[in-house]
Amino acid sequence: MPKPKPTAVKNDIPGTFVFTAEHSRVGYDLNMFCMSLSKAGNRERFQAGEEAYLDDYDLTPGQRSAILERDWNGMLEQGGNVYYTLKLAACDGVPYEEAYALMAGMPREDYRAMMLTGGRPVEGNRYLSDWEDR
């Protein structure tokens, strides 16, 4: 059976990729790659030759590109589970806070300050439907 095509699964929350059953099927190989990095030997093999290591997985071109470019949101859009993709961040020595800041599109210091003051403000662009009448 052919693999499902990656789709940007979004509900009504801007910038959010909802991890549904369909989305998990799209991202299965991407997530299995990320989980493989739980083992030290796999991390070493990946770091020694990323392209060759990725050949072991049936990744779409978009998934492969997102991994190689460390496009964190791209991995989520391509079916990645945030908890699994963070295995790649850990393999690279990227602290989770920094990875989350990159996903949010802001400097780490600004992300940290935002989270320490209660997270994203409730005012603003919370839902796409807020823009339907504008």
CSV table of N, CA and C in Angstrom, one decimal, residues 15-106:
chain,number,residue,atom,x,y,z
A,15,GLY,N,-0.4,27.6,13.5
A,15,GLY,CA,0.9,27.1,13.8
A,15,GLY,C,0.9,25.8,14.5
A,16,THR,N,-0.3,25.1,14.7
A,16,THR,CA,-0.4,23.9,15.4
A,16,THR,C,-0.6,22.7,14.4
A,17,PHE,N,0.1,21.7,14.5
A,17,PHE,CA,0.0,20.5,13.8
A,17,PHE,C,-0.6,19.4,14.7
A,18,VAL,N,-1.8,19.1,14.5
A,18,VAL,CA,-2.5,18.1,15.4
A,18,VAL,C,-2.0,16.7,15.0
A,19,PHE,N,-1.5,16.0,16.0
A,19,PHE,CA,-1.0,14.6,15.8
A,19,PHE,C,-2.2,13.6,15.9
A,20,THR,N,-2.8,13.4,14.7
A,20,THR,CA,-3.9,12.5,14.6
A,20,THR,C,-3.4,11.1,14.2
A,21,ALA,N,-4.3,10.2,14.1
A,21,ALA,CA,-4.0,8.8,13.6
A,21,ALA,C,-3.5,8.9,12.2
A,22,GLU,N,-4.1,9.7,11.3
A,22,GLU,CA,-3.6,9.9,9.9
A,22,GLU,C,-2.2,10.5,9.9
A,23,HIS,N,-2.0,11.5,10.8
A,23,HIS,CA,-0.7,12.2,10.8
A,23,HIS,C,0.3,11.2,11.3
A,24,SER,N,0.0,10.3,12.2
A,24,SER,CA,1.0,9.4,12.7
A,24,SER,C,1.4,8.4,11.6
A,25,ARG,N,0.4,8.0,10.8
A,25,ARG,CA,0.7,7.1,9.7
A,25,ARG,C,1.7,7.8,8.7
A,26,VAL,N,1.4,9.1,8.4
A,26,VAL,CA,2.3,9.8,7.5
A,26,VAL,C,3.7,9.9,8.1
A,27,GLY,N,3.8,10.1,9.4
A,27,GLY,CA,5.1,10.3,10.0
A,27,GLY,C,5.8,9.1,10.6
A,28,TYR,N,5.2,7.9,10.3
A,28,TYR,CA,5.7,6.7,11.0
A,28,TYR,C,7.2,6.5,10.8
A,29,ASP,N,7.8,6.6,9.6
A,29,ASP,CA,9.2,6.3,9.4
A,29,ASP,C,10.0,7.5,10.0
A,30,LEU,N,9.5,8.7,9.9
A,30,LEU,CA,10.2,9.8,10.5
A,30,LEU,C,10.3,9.6,12.0
A,31,ASN,N,9.2,9.2,12.6
A,31,ASN,CA,9.2,9.0,14.1
A,31,ASN,C,10.1,7.8,14.5
A,32,MET,N,10.1,6.8,13.7
A,32,MET,CA,11.0,5.6,14.0
A,32,MET,C,12.4,6.0,13.9
A,33,PHE,N,12.8,6.8,12.9
A,33,PHE,CA,14.1,7.3,12.8
A,33,PHE,C,14.5,8.1,14.1
A,34,CYS,N,13.6,9.0,14.5
A,34,CYS,CA,13.9,9.8,15.7
A,34,CYS,C,14.1,8.9,16.9
A,35,MET,N,13.2,7.9,17.1
A,35,MET,CA,13.3,7.0,18.2
A,35,MET,C,14.5,6.1,18.2
A,36,SER,N,15.0,5.9,17.0
A,36,SER,CA,16.3,5.1,16.9
A,36,SER,C,17.4,5.8,17.6
A,37,LEU,N,17.3,7.1,17.7
A,37,LEU,CA,18.4,7.9,18.3
A,37,LEU,C,18.5,7.7,19.8
A,38,SER,N,17.5,6.9,20.4
A,38,SER,CA,17.6,6.6,21.8
A,38,SER,C,18.8,5.7,22.1
A,39,LYS,N,19.3,5.0,21.1
A,39,LYS,CA,20.5,4.1,21.4
A,39,LYS,C,21.8,4.8,21.0
A,40,ALA,N,22.7,4.7,21.8
A,40,ALA,CA,24.0,5.4,21.6
A,40,ALA,C,24.7,4.9,20.3
A,41,GLY,N,24.6,3.7,19.9
A,41,GLY,CA,25.2,3.2,18.7
A,41,GLY,C,24.6,3.8,17.5
A,42,ASN,N,23.3,4.0,17.5
A,42,ASN,CA,22.6,4.6,16.4
A,42,ASN,C,22.9,6.1,16.3
A,43,ARG,N,23.1,6.8,17.4
A,43,ARG,CA,23.5,8.2,17.4
A,43,ARG,C,24.8,8.3,16.8
A,44,GLU,N,25.7,7.5,17.2
A,44,GLU,CA,27.1,7.5,16.6
A,44,GLU,C,27.1,7.3,15.1
A,45,ARG,N,26.3,6.3,14.6
A,45,ARG,CA,26.2,6.0,13.2
A,45,ARG,C,25.6,7.2,12.5
A,46,PHE,N,24.5,7.8,13.0
A,46,PHE,CA,23.9,8.9,12.4
A,46,PHE,C,24.9,10.1,12.3
A,47,GLN,N,25.6,10.4,13.4
A,47,GLN,CA,26.5,11.5,13.4
A,47,GLN,C,27.7,11.3,12.4
A,48,ALA,N,28.0,10.0,12.2
A,48,ALA,CA,29.1,9.7,11.2
A,48,ALA,C,28.7,9.8,9.8
A,49,GLY,N,27.4,9.8,9.5
A,49,GLY,CA,27.0,9.9,8.1
A,49,GLY,C,25.4,10.0,8.0
A,50,GLU,N,24.9,11.2,8.2
A,50,GLU,CA,23.5,11.4,8.3
A,50,GLU,C,22.8,10.9,7.1
A,51,GLU,N,23.2,11.3,5.9
A,51,GLU,CA,22.5,10.8,4.6
A,51,GLU,C,22.5,9.3,4.6
A,52,ALA,N,23.6,8.6,4.8
A,52,ALA,CA,23.6,7.2,4.8
A,52,ALA,C,22.7,6.6,5.8
A,53,TYR,N,22.7,7.1,7.0
A,53,TYR,CA,21.8,6.6,8.1
A,53,TYR,C,20.3,6.7,7.7
A,54,LEU,N,20.0,7.9,7.1
A,54,LEU,CA,18.6,8.1,6.7
A,54,LEU,C,18.1,7.1,5.6
A,55,ASP,N,19.1,6.6,4.9
A,55,ASP,CA,18.7,5.6,3.8
A,55,ASP,C,18.0,4.4,4.4
A,56,ASP,N,18.2,4.1,5.7
A,56,ASP,CA,17.6,3.0,6.3
A,56,ASP,C,16.1,3.1,6.6
A,57,TYR,N,15.6,4.3,6.3
A,57,TYR,CA,14.2,4.6,6.6
A,57,TYR,C,13.5,5.1,5.3
A,58,ASP,N,12.2,4.7,5.2
A,58,ASP,CA,11.4,5.0,4.0
A,58,ASP,C,10.8,6.4,4.2
A,59,LEU,N,11.7,7.4,4.2
A,59,LEU,CA,11.3,8.8,4.4
A,59,LEU,C,10.8,9.5,3.1
A,60,THR,N,9.9,10.4,3.1
A,60,THR,CA,9.5,11.2,2.0
A,60,THR,C,10.6,12.2,1.8
A,61,PRO,N,10.7,12.8,0.6
A,61,PRO,CA,11.7,13.8,0.4
A,61,PRO,C,11.6,15.0,1.4
A,62,GLY,N,10.3,15.3,1.7
A,62,GLY,CA,10.1,16.4,2.6
A,62,GLY,C,10.5,16.1,4.0
A,63,GLN,N,10.3,14.9,4.4
A,63,GLN,CA,10.8,14.4,5.8
A,63,GLN,C,12.3,14.4,5.8
A,64,ARG,N,12.9,13.9,4.8
A,64,ARG,CA,14.4,13.8,4.8
A,64,ARG,C,15.0,15.2,4.8
A,65,SER,N,14.4,16.1,4.0
A,65,SER,CA,14.9,17.5,4.0
A,65,SER,C,14.7,18.2,5.4
A,66,ALA,N,13.6,18.0,6.0
A,66,ALA,CA,13.3,18.6,7.3
A,66,ALA,C,14.3,18.1,8.3
A,67,ILE,N,14.6,16.8,8.3
A,67,ILE,CA,15.6,16.3,9.2
A,67,ILE,C,17.0,16.9,9.0
A,68,LEU,N,17.4,16.8,7.8
A,68,LEU,CA,18.8,17.3,7.4
A,68,LEU,C,18.9,18.8,7.7
A,69,GLU,N,17.9,19.6,7.5
A,69,GLU,CA,17.9,21.0,7.7
A,69,GLU,C,17.6,21.4,9.2
A,70,ARG,N,17.2,20.4,10.0
A,70,ARG,CA,16.8,20.6,11.4
A,70,ARG,C,15.6,21.6,11.4
A,71,ASP,N,14.7,21.4,10.5
A,71,ASP,CA,13.5,22.2,10.4
A,71,ASP,C,12.5,21.6,11.3
A,72,TRP,N,12.5,22.1,12.6
A,72,TRP,CA,11.7,21.4,13.6
A,72,TRP,C,10.2,21.5,13.3
A,73,ASN,N,9.7,22.6,12.9
A,73,ASN,CA,8.3,22.7,12.5
A,73,ASN,C,8.0,21.9,11.2
A,74,GLY,N,9.0,21.9,10.3
A,74,GLY,CA,8.8,21.0,9.1
A,74,GLY,C,8.6,19.6,9.5
A,75,MET,N,9.4,19.1,10.5
A,75,MET,CA,9.2,17.7,10.9
A,75,MET,C,7.8,17.5,11.5
A,76,LEU,N,7.3,18.4,12.2
A,76,LEU,CA,6.0,18.3,12.8
A,76,LEU,C,5.0,18.3,11.7
A,77,GLU,N,5.1,19.1,10.7
A,77,GLU,CA,4.2,19.2,9.6
A,77,GLU,C,4.2,17.9,8.8
A,78,GLN,N,5.4,17.3,8.7
A,78,GLN,CA,5.6,16.1,7.9
A,78,GLN,C,5.2,14.8,8.7
A,79,GLY,N,4.5,15.0,9.8
A,79,GLY,CA,4.0,13.8,10.6
A,79,GLY,C,4.8,13.5,11.8
A,80,GLY,N,5.8,14.3,12.1
A,80,GLY,CA,6.6,14.1,13.3
A,80,GLY,C,5.9,14.3,14.6
A,81,ASN,N,6.2,13.6,15.6
A,81,ASN,CA,5.7,13.8,16.9
A,81,ASN,C,6.7,14.6,17.7
A,82,VAL,N,6.3,15.7,18.3
A,82,VAL,CA,7.2,16.6,19.0
A,82,VAL,C,8.1,15.8,20.0
A,83,TYR,N,7.6,14.9,20.7
A,83,TYR,CA,8.4,14.2,21.7
A,83,TYR,C,9.5,13.3,21.0
A,84,TYR,N,9.2,12.8,19.8
A,84,TYR,CA,10.2,12.0,19.1
A,84,TYR,C,11.2,12.9,18.4
A,85,THR,N,10.8,14.0,17.8
A,85,THR,CA,11.7,14.8,17.1
A,85,THR,C,12.7,15.4,18.1
A,86,LEU,N,12.3,15.6,19.4
A,86,LEU,CA,13.3,16.1,20.3
A,86,LEU,C,14.4,15.1,20.6
A,87,LYS,N,14.3,13.9,20.2
A,87,LYS,CA,15.4,12.9,20.3
A,87,LYS,C,16.5,13.4,19.4
A,88,LEU,N,16.2,14.0,18.2
A,88,LEU,CA,17.2,14.5,17.3
A,88,LEU,C,17.8,15.7,17.9
A,89,ALA,N,17.0,16.6,18.5
A,89,ALA,CA,17.6,17.8,19.2
A,89,ALA,C,18.6,17.3,20.3
A,90,ALA,N,18.3,16.3,21.0
A,90,ALA,CA,19.2,15.8,22.1
A,90,ALA,C,20.4,15.2,21.5
A,91,CYS,N,20.3,14.5,20.3
A,91,CYS,CA,21.4,14.0,19.6
A,91,CYS,C,22.4,15.1,19.2
A,92,ASP,N,21.8,16.2,18.8
A,92,ASP,CA,22.6,17.4,18.4
A,92,ASP,C,23.2,18.2,19.5
A,93,GLY,N,22.7,17.9,20.7
A,93,GLY,CA,23.1,18.7,21.9
A,93,GLY,C,22.4,20.0,22.0
A,94,VAL,N,21.2,20.0,21.4
A,94,VAL,CA,20.3,21.2,21.4
A,94,VAL,C,19.4,21.1,22.6
A,95,PRO,N,19.5,22.0,23.6
A,95,PRO,CA,18.6,21.9,24.8
A,95,PRO,C,17.1,22.0,24.3
A,96,TYR,N,16.2,21.3,25.0
A,96,TYR,CA,14.8,21.4,24.6
A,96,TYR,C,14.3,22.8,24.6
A,97,GLU,N,14.7,23.6,25.5
A,97,GLU,CA,14.2,25.0,25.5
A,97,GLU,C,14.6,25.7,24.2
A,98,GLU,N,15.8,25.5,23.7
A,98,GLU,CA,16.2,26.1,22.5
A,98,GLU,C,15.4,25.5,21.3
A,99,ALA,N,15.1,24.2,21.3
A,99,ALA,CA,14.3,23.6,20.2
A,99,ALA,C,12.9,24.2,20.2
A,100,TYR,N,12.4,24.3,21.4
A,100,TYR,CA,11.0,24.9,21.5
A,100,TYR,C,11.0,26.4,21.0
A,101,ALA,N,12.1,27.1,21.4
A,101,ALA,CA,12.2,28.5,20.9
A,101,ALA,C,12.2,28.6,19.4
A,102,LEU,N,13.0,27.7,18.8
A,102,LEU,CA,13.1,27.6,17.3
A,102,LEU,C,11.8,27.3,16.7
A,103,MET,N,11.0,26.4,17.3
A,103,MET,CA,9.7,26.1,16.8
A,103,MET,C,8.7,27.3,16.9
A,104,ALA,N,8.9,28.1,18.0
A,104,ALA,CA,8.1,29.3,18.2
A,104,ALA,C,8.6,30.4,17.4
A,105,GLY,N,9.8,30.3,16.7
A,105,GLY,CA,10.3,31.4,15.9
A,105,GLY,C,10.8,32.6,16.7
A,106,MET,N,11.3,32.3,17.8
A,106,MET,CA,11.8,33.5,18.7
A,106,MET,C,13.2,33.1,19.3
